[in-house]
Coordinates of C-alpha atoms in Angstrom, one line a residue:
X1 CA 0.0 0.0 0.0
X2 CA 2.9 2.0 -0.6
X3 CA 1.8 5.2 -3.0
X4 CA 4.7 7.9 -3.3
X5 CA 4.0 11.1 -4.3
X6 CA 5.9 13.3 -6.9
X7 CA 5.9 17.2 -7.8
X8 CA 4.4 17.6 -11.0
X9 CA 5.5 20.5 -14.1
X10 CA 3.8 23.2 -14.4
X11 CA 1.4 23.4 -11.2
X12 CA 2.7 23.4 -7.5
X13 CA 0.0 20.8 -6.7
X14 CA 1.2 17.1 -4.9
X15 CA -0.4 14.4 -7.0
X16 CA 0.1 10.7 -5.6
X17 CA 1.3 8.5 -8.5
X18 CA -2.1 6.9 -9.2
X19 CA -3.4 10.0 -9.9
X20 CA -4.6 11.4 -6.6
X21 CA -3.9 15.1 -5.5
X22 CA -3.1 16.1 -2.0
X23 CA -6.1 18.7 -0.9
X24 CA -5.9 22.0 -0.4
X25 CA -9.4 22.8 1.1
X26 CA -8.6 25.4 4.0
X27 CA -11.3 26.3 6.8
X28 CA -14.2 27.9 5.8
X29 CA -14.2 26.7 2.5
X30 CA -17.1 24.7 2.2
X31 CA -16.5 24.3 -1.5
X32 CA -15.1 22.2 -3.4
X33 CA -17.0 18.9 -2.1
X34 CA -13.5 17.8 -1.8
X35 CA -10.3 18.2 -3.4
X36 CA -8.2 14.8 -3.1
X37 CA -9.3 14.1 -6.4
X38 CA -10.7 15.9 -9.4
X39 CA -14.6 15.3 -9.8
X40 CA -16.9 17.0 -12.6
X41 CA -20.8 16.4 -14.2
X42 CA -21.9 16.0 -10.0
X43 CA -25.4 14.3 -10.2
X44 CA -26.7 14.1 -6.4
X45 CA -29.5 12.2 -5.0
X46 CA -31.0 11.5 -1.1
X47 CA -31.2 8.5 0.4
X48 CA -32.1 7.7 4.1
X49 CA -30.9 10.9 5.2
X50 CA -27.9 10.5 3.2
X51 CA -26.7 12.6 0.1
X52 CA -24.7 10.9 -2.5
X53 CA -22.7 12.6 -5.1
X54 CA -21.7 10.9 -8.4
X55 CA -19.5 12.4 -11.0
X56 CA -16.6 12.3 -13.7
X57 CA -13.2 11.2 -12.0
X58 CA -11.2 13.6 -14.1
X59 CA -8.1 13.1 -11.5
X60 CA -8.1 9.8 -14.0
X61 CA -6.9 11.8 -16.9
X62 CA -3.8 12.8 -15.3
X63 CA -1.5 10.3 -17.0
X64 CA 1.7 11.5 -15.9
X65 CA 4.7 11.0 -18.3
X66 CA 8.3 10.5 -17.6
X67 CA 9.1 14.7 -17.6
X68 CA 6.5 15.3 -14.8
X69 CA 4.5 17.3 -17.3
X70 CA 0.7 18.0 -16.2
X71 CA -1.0 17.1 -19.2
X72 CA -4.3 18.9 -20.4
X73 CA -7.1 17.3 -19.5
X74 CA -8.7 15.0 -21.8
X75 CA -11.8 13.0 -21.3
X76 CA -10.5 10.0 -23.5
X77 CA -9.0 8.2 -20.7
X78 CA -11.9 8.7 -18.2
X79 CA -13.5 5.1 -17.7
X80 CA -14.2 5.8 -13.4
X81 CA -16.6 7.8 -11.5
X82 CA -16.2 9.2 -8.2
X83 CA -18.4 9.1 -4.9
X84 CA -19.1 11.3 -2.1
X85 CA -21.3 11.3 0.9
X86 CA -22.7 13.3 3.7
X87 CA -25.5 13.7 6.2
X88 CA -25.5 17.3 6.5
X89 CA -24.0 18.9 3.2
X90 CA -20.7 20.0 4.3
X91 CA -18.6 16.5 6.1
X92 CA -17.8 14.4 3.0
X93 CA -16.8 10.9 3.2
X94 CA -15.0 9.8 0.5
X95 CA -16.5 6.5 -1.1
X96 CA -14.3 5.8 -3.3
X97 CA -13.6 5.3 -7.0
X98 CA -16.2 3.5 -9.4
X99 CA -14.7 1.1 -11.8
X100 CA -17.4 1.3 -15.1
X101 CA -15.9 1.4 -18.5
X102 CA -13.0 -0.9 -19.8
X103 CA -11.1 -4.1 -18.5
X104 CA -11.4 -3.1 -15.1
X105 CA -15.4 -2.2 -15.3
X106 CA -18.5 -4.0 -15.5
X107 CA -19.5 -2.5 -19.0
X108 CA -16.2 -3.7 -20.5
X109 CA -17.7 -2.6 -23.8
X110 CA -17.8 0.9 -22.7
X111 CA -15.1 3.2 -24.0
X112 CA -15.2 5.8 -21.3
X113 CA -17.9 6.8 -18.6
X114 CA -18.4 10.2 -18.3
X115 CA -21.5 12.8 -16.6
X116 CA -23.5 10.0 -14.3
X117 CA -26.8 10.4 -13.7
X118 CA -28.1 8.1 -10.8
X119 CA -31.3 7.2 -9.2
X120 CA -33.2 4.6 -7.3
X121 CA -36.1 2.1 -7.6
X122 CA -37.9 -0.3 -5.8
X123 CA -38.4 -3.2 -8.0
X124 CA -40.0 -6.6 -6.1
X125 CA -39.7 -5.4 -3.2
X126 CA -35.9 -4.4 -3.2
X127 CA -34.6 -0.7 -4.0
X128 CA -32.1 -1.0 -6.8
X129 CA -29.9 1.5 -7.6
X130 CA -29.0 2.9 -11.5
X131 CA -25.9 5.0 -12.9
X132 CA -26.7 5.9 -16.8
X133 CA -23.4 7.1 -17.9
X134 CA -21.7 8.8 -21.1
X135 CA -20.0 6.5 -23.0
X136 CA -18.2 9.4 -24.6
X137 CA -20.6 11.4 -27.6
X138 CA -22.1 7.8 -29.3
X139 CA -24.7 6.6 -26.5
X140 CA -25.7 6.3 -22.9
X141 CA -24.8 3.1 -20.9
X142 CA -26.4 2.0 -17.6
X143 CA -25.2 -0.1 -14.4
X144 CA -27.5 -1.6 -11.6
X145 CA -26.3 -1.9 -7.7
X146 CA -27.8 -2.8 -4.6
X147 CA -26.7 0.0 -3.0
X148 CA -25.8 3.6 -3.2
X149 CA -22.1 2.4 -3.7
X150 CA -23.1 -0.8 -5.1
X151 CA -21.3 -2.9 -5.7
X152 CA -22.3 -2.3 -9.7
X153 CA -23.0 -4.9 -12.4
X154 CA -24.0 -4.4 -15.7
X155 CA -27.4 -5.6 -16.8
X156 CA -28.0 -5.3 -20.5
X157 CA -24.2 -6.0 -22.0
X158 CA -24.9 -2.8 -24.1
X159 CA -25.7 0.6 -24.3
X160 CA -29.2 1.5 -23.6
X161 CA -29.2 5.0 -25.7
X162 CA -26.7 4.2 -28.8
X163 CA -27.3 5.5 -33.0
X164 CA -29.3 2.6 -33.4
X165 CA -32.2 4.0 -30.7
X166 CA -34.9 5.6 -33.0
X167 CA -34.8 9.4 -32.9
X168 CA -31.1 9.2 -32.1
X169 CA -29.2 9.4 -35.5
X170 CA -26.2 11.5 -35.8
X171 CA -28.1 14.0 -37.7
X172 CA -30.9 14.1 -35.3
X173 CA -28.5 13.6 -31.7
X174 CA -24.9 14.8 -32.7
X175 CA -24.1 14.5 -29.0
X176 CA -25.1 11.3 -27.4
X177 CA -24.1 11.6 -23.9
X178 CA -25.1 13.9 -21.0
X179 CA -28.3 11.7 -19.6
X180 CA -30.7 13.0 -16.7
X181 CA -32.5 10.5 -14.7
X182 CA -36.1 10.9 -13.0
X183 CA -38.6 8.6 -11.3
X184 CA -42.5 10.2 -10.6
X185 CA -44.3 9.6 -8.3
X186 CA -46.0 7.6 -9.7
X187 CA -43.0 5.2 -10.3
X188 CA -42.7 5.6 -13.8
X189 CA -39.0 6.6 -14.8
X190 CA -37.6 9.6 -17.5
X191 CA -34.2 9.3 -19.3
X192 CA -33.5 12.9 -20.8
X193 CA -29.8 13.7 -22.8
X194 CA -28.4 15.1 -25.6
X195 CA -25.8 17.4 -27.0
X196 CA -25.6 19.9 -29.8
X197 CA -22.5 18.7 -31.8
X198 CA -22.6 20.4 -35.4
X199 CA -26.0 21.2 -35.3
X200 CA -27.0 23.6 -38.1
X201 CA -29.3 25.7 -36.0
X202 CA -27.9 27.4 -33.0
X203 CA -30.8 29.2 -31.5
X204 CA -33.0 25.8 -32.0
X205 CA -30.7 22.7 -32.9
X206 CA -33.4 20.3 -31.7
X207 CA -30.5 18.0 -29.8
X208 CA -32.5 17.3 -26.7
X209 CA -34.5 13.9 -26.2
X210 CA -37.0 12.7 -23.4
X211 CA -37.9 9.0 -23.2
X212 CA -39.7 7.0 -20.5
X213 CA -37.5 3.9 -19.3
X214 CA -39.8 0.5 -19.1
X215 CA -40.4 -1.1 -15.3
X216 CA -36.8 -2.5 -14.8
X217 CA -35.0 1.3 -15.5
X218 CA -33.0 -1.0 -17.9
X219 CA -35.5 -0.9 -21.3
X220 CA -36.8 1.9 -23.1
X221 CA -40.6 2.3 -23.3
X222 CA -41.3 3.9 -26.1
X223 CA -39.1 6.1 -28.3
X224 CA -37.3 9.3 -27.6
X225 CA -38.7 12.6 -28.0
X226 CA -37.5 15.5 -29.5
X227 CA -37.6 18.3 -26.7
X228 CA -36.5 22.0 -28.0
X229 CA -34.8 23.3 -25.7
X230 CA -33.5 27.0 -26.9
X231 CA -29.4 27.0 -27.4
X232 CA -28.8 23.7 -26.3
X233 CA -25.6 22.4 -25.6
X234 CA -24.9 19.8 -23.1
X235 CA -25.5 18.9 -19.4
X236 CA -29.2 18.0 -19.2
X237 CA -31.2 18.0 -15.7
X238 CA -34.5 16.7 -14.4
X239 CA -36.6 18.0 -11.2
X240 CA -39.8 17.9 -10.2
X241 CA -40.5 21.2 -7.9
X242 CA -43.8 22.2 -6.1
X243 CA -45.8 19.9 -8.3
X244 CA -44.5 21.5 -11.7
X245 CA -41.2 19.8 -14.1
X246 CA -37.8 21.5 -14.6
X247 CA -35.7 20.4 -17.3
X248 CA -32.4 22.5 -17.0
X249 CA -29.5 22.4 -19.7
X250 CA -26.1 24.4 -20.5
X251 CA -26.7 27.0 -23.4
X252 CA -24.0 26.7 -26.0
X253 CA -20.7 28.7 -26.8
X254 CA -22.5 30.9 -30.0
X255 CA -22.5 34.7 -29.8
X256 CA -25.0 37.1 -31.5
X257 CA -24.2 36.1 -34.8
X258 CA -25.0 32.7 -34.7
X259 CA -27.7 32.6 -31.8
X260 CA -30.0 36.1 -32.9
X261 CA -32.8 35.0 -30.8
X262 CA -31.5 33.0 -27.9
X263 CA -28.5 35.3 -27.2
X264 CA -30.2 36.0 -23.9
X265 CA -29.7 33.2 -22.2
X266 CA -26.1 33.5 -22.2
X267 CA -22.8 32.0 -23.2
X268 CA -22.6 28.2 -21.4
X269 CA -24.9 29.3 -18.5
X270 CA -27.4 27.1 -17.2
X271 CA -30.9 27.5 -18.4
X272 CA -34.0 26.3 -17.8
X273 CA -37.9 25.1 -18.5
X274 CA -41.0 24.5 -17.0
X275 CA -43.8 22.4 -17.7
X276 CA -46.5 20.5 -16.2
X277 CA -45.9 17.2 -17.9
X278 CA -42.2 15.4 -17.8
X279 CA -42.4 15.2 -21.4
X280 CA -43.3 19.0 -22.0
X281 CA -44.7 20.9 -23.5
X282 CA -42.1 23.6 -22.2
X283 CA -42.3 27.3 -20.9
X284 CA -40.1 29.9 -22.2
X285 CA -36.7 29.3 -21.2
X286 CA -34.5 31.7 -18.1
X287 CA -30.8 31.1 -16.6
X288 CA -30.5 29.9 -13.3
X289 CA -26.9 29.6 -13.3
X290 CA -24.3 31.8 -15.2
X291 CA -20.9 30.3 -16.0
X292 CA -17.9 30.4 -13.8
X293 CA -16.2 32.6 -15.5
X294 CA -19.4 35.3 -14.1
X295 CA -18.4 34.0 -10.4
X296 CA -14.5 33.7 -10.3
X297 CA -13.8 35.8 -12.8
X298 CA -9.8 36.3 -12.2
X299 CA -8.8 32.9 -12.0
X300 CA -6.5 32.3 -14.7
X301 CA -7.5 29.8 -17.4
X302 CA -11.2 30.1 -16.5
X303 CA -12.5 31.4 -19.9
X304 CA -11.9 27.7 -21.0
X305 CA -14.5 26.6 -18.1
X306 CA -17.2 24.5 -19.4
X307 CA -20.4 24.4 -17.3
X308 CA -22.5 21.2 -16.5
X309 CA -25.1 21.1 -12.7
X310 CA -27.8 19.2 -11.0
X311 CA -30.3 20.2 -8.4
X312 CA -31.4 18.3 -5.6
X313 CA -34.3 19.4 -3.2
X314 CA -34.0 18.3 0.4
X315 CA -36.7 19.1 2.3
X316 CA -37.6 22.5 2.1
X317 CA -34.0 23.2 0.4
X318 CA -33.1 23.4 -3.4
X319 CA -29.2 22.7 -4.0
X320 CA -27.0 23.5 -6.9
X321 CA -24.3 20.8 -7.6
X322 CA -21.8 22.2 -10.6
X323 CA -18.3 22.2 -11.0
X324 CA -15.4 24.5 -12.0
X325 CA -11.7 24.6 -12.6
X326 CA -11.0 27.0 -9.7
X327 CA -10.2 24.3 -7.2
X328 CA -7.4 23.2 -9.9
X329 CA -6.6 26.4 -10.7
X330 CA -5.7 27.5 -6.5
X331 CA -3.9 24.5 -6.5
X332 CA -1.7 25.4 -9.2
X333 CA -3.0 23.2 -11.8
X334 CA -4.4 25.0 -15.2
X335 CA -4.8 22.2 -17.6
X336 CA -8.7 21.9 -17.1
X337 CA -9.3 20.0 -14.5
X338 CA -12.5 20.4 -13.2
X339 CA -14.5 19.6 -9.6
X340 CA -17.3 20.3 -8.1
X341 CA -19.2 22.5 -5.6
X342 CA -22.6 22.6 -3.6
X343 CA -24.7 26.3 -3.2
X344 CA -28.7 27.0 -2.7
X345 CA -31.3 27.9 -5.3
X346 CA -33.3 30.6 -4.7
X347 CA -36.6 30.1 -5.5
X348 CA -39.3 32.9 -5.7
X349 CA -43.0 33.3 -5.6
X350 CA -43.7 32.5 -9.3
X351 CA -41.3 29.6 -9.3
X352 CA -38.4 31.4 -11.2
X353 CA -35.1 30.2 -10.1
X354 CA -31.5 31.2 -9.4
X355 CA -28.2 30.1 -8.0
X356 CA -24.6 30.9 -7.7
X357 CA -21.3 29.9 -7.3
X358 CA -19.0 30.2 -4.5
X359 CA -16.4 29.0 -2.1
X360 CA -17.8 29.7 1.1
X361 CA -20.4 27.1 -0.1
X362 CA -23.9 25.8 2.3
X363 CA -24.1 25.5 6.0
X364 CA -24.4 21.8 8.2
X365 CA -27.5 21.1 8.1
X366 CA -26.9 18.6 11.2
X367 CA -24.8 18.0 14.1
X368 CA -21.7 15.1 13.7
X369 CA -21.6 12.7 16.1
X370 CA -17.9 12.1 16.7
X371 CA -18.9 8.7 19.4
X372 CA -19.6 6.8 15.9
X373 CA -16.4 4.7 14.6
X374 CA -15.9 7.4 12.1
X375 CA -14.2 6.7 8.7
X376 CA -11.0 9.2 8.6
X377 CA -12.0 9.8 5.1
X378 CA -14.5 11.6 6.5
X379 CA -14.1 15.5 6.6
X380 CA -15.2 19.3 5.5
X381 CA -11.6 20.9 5.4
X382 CA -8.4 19.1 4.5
X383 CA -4.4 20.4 3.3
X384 CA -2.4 18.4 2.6
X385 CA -3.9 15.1 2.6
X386 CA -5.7 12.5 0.5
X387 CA -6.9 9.2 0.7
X388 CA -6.4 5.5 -0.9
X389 CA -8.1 2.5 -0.6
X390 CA -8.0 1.1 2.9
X391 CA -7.6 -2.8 4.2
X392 CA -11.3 -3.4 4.8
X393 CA -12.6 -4.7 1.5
X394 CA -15.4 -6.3 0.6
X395 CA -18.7 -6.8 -2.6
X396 CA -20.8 -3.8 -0.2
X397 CA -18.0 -1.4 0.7
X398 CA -15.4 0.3 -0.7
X399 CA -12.9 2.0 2.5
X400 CA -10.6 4.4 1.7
X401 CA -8.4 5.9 4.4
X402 CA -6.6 8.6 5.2
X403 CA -3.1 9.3 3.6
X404 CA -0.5 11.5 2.0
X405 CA 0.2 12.4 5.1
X406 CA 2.8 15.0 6.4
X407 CA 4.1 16.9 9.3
X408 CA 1.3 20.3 9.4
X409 CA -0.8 18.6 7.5
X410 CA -4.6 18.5 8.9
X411 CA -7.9 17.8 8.6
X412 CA -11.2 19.0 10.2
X413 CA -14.8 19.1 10.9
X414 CA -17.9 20.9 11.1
X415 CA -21.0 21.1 14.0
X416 CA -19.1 18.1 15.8
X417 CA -21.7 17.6 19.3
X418 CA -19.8 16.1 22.0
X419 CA -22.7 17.0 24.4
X420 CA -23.1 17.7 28.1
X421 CA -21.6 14.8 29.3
X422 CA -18.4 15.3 27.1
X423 CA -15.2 13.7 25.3
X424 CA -12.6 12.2 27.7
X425 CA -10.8 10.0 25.5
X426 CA -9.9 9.2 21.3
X427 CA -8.8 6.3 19.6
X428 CA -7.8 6.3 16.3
X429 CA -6.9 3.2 13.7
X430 CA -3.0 3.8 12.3
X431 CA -0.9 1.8 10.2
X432 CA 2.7 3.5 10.3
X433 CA 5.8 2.2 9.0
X434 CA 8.0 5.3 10.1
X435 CA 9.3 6.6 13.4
X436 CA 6.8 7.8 15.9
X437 CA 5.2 10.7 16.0
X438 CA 1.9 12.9 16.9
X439 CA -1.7 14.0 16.1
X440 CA -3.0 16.9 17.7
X441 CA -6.5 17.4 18.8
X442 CA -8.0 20.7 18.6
X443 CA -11.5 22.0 18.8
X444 CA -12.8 25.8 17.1
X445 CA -9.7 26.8 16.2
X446 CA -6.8 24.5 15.0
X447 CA -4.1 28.0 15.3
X448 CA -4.5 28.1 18.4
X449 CA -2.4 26.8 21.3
X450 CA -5.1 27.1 24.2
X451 CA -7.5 25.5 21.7
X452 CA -5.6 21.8 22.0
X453 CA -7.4 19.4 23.9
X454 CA -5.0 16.4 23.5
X455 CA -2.1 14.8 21.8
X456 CA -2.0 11.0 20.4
X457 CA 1.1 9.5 20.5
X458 CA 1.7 7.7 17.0
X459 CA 3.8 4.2 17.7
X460 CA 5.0 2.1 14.7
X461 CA 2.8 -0.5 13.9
X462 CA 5.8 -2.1 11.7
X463 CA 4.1 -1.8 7.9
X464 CA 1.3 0.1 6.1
X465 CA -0.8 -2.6 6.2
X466 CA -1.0 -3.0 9.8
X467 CA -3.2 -0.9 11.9
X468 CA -3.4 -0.5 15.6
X469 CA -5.7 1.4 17.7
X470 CA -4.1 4.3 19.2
X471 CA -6.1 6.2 22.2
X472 CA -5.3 9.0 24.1
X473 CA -7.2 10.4 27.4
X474 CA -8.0 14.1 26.5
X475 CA -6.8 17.2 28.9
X476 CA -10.2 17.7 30.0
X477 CA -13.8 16.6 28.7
X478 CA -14.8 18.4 25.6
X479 CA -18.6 19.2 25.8
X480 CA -20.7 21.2 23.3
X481 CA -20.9 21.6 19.7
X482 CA -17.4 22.4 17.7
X483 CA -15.1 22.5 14.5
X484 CA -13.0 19.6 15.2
X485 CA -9.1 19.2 14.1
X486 CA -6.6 16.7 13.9
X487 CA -3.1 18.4 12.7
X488 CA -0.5 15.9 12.6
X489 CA 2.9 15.7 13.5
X490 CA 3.9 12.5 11.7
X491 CA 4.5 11.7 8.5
X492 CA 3.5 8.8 6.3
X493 CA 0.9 7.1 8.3
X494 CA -2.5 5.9 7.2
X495 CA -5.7 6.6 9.4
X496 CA -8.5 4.5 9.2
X497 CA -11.2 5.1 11.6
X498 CA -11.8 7.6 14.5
X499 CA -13.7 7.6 17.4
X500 CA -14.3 9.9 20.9
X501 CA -15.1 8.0 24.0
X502 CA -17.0 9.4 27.2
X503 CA -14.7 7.2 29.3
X504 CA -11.2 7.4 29.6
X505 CA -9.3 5.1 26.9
X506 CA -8.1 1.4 27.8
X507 CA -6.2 0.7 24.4
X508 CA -7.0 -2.3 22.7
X509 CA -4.2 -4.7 21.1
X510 CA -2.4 -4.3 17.9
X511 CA -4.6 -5.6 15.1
X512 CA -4.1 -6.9 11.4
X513 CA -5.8 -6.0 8.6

């Protein structure tokens, strides 16, 4: 489990040799999601109190040649997803990567898997889970799991959407990619997707399609649709809001010339329709959204932003997932590599929408319990660290723990509620190969000295693979609700779970993983 890390070309950025970057996501920066690896095209859905992010693991198109040269992104060698949870909208754990297209995937005919969209179904009795991915511009492939994180098989051998799929000829679809997933209420399921391409008509190329998927989410019922959605480019979305349908898109790149009558709406901002029938017809089209470049306009390489969203209503909340290169571009990197962020959507009386961009990001929208065995990959701030897949493997769960790990490195939390009876011990799970060391505990404020409420001896454990439970009885008990730190003071260990006791600590033996 031995992954070294190298100084790349061109950026300042830390990126682990498979591909992973060391985050730079400092306190009070809500946004990115997170930043140990590159994610675009998020698609978000809720289940059982739990929000899961999908999107486009662009960290794999870093293929890093012998020079140490950051190469510009290119989709072509994208065949993973990435995953991302929380409870509360601003702790993310880190579920790992999802193995779809190629050798290593399920859909071994799939070239490349890009822009997920994901949803859920109960089908005899069972809730089955669906990603419908890009399988670059020339159709739309789908996997089934058991789970949120799967594990993910695929259940046709084939693309679902592909140039043979009536409706969907080259002239008709140049783009076939982007998808959009939606289940009514009724139970009956919505595949929407579509790209411009070379489209003749600009203002009205007519590159949209709608399509109702049969019982099993895995058959088409029907044919697609054509749905005109005004300066289409890419990125389609689905959401049913106060009883009415939203079908959102990104308008294309064409200026005045080209786009007389849909000019405003924007260059690549996020537009969208209304209707009160998943199939249309559509209202008059508005922006939601306006590009990156409107929000972080002096990052450098951001005209070349593309622009691609979801929305996600919890509760009485509307969320805005998109992405943007400024993540990449703060860590030194300005090749294109794109991740993603979380805001509100405003909605008003009339049922007009809008959204923005930033990095101060939403608020917890719960308290953390920290008396949970906690995954380390769990957390809202992090410099300096990443993660890898962990020991604890199996067909339901895939653990990645905490690593890339250096002296003044650190990661925290938000809204951690130790209570009135209070903290008096932590144990953490280590592996360390390396001489001993420390992690610091801190609570509000991780700069400040009277703001450490313990120190955990680190002991070798003898390899990476080898993790030992590691506790520490804390200066006093820690009661009440707090940003939580760990800042560590060793370097090169792995950290797989956490945990705060309300008794002191009696440390358990040494244990192989």
């Amino acid at each position: 489990m031995n992954h070294s890390s190298i100084t790349l070309k061109g950026g300042d950025a830390q990126v682990n040799t498979d591909g992973v970057t060391e985050a730079k996501k400092p306190v009070g920066s809500n946004n990115p999601i997170a930043s140990q690896r590159f994610m675009a095209d998020p698609f978000a859905i809720e289940y059982e109190g739990t929000v899961y992010v999908y999107g486009t693991n662009d960290s794999q198109a870093m293929i890093i040649g012998e020079d140490g040269e950051i190469p510009q992104n290119s989709y072509s060698y994208i065949k993973t997803l990435n995953c991302y949870s929380s409870k509360d909208m601003v702790n993310w754990t880190d579920e790992g990567i999802i193995q779809v297209a190629g050798e290593n995937g399920p859909a071994k005919w799939a070239a490349n898997s890009w822009a997920p969209a994901v949803t859920y179904k109960k089908i005899n009795g069972k809730d089955r889970f669906f990603i419908y991915f890009a399988d670059n511009g020339s159709g739309i492939g789908v996997l089934e799991g058991d789970s949120p994180t799967g594990p993910w098989r695929d259940p046709i051998g084939k693309q679902l959407i592909s140039r043979e799929t009536p409706n969907c000829g080259g002239n008709e679809v140049p783009w076939l990619f982007d998808p959009a997933v939606f289940v009514d209420d009724d139970g009956q399921g919505y595949l929407y997707f579509g790209g411009i391409g070379e489209a003749k008509d600009r203002d009205h190329p007519k590159c949209a399609r709608v399509v109702k998927l049969g019982d099993d989410m895995v058959s088409l019922k029907g044919d697609p649709v054509e749905l005109d959605a005004p300066a289409m480019f890419e990125d389609s979305g689905i959401n049913k809001i106060n009883g009415k349908y939203y079908y959102s898109y990104c308008t294309n790149w064409d200026g005045a010339d080209k786009r007389p009558d849909t000019i405003k709406l924007g260059i690549a901002n996020i537009a969208y329709m209304v209707s009160d029938n998943p199939m249309g017809p559509w209202s008059e089209a508005k922006v939601v959204l306006n590009n990156p470049t409107y929000f972080f306009p002096d990052v450098p390489g951001n005209e070349f932003n593309n622009n691609h969203h979801c929305m996600l209503q919890r509760g009485d909340n509307l969320y805005m997932f998109y992405h943007s290169q400024k993540p990449g571009v703060d860590m030194g990197l300005t090749q294109g590599y794109r991740t993603s962020g979380v805001d509100m959507v405003t909605i008003d009386k009339d049922g007009n929408l809008t959204s923005v961009m930033t990095t101060a990001g939403v608020e917890s929208t719960l308290d953390f319990d920290p008396y949970a065995m906690v995954g380390a990959a769990t957390f809202a701030w992090s410099v300096g660290t990443s993660t890898i897949v962990g020991p604890k493997q199996d067909n339901n769960h895939n653990n990645r723990v905490l690593s890339s790990i250096d002296p003044g490195d650190y990661v925290g939390l938000e809204k951690v509620a130790f209570g009135t009876d209070g903290a008096k011990s932590l144990t953490m799970s280590i592996a360390n190969a390396n001489e001993t060391g420390t992690v610091e505990v801190y609570i509000d404020d991780h700069t400040k000295a009277e703001n450490k409420v313990g120190e955990l001896t680190v002991t070798t454990t003898g390899s990476d693979t080898t993790f030992a439970d590691m506790s520490v009885n804390l200066a006093a008990p820690v009661t009440g609700t707090h940003r939580l730190f760990f800042v560590f003071k060793a370097e090169g260990i792995l950290v797989d779970t956490w945990s705060f006791g309300k008794d002191p600590a009696i440390c358990p033996p040494k244990h192989k993983l």
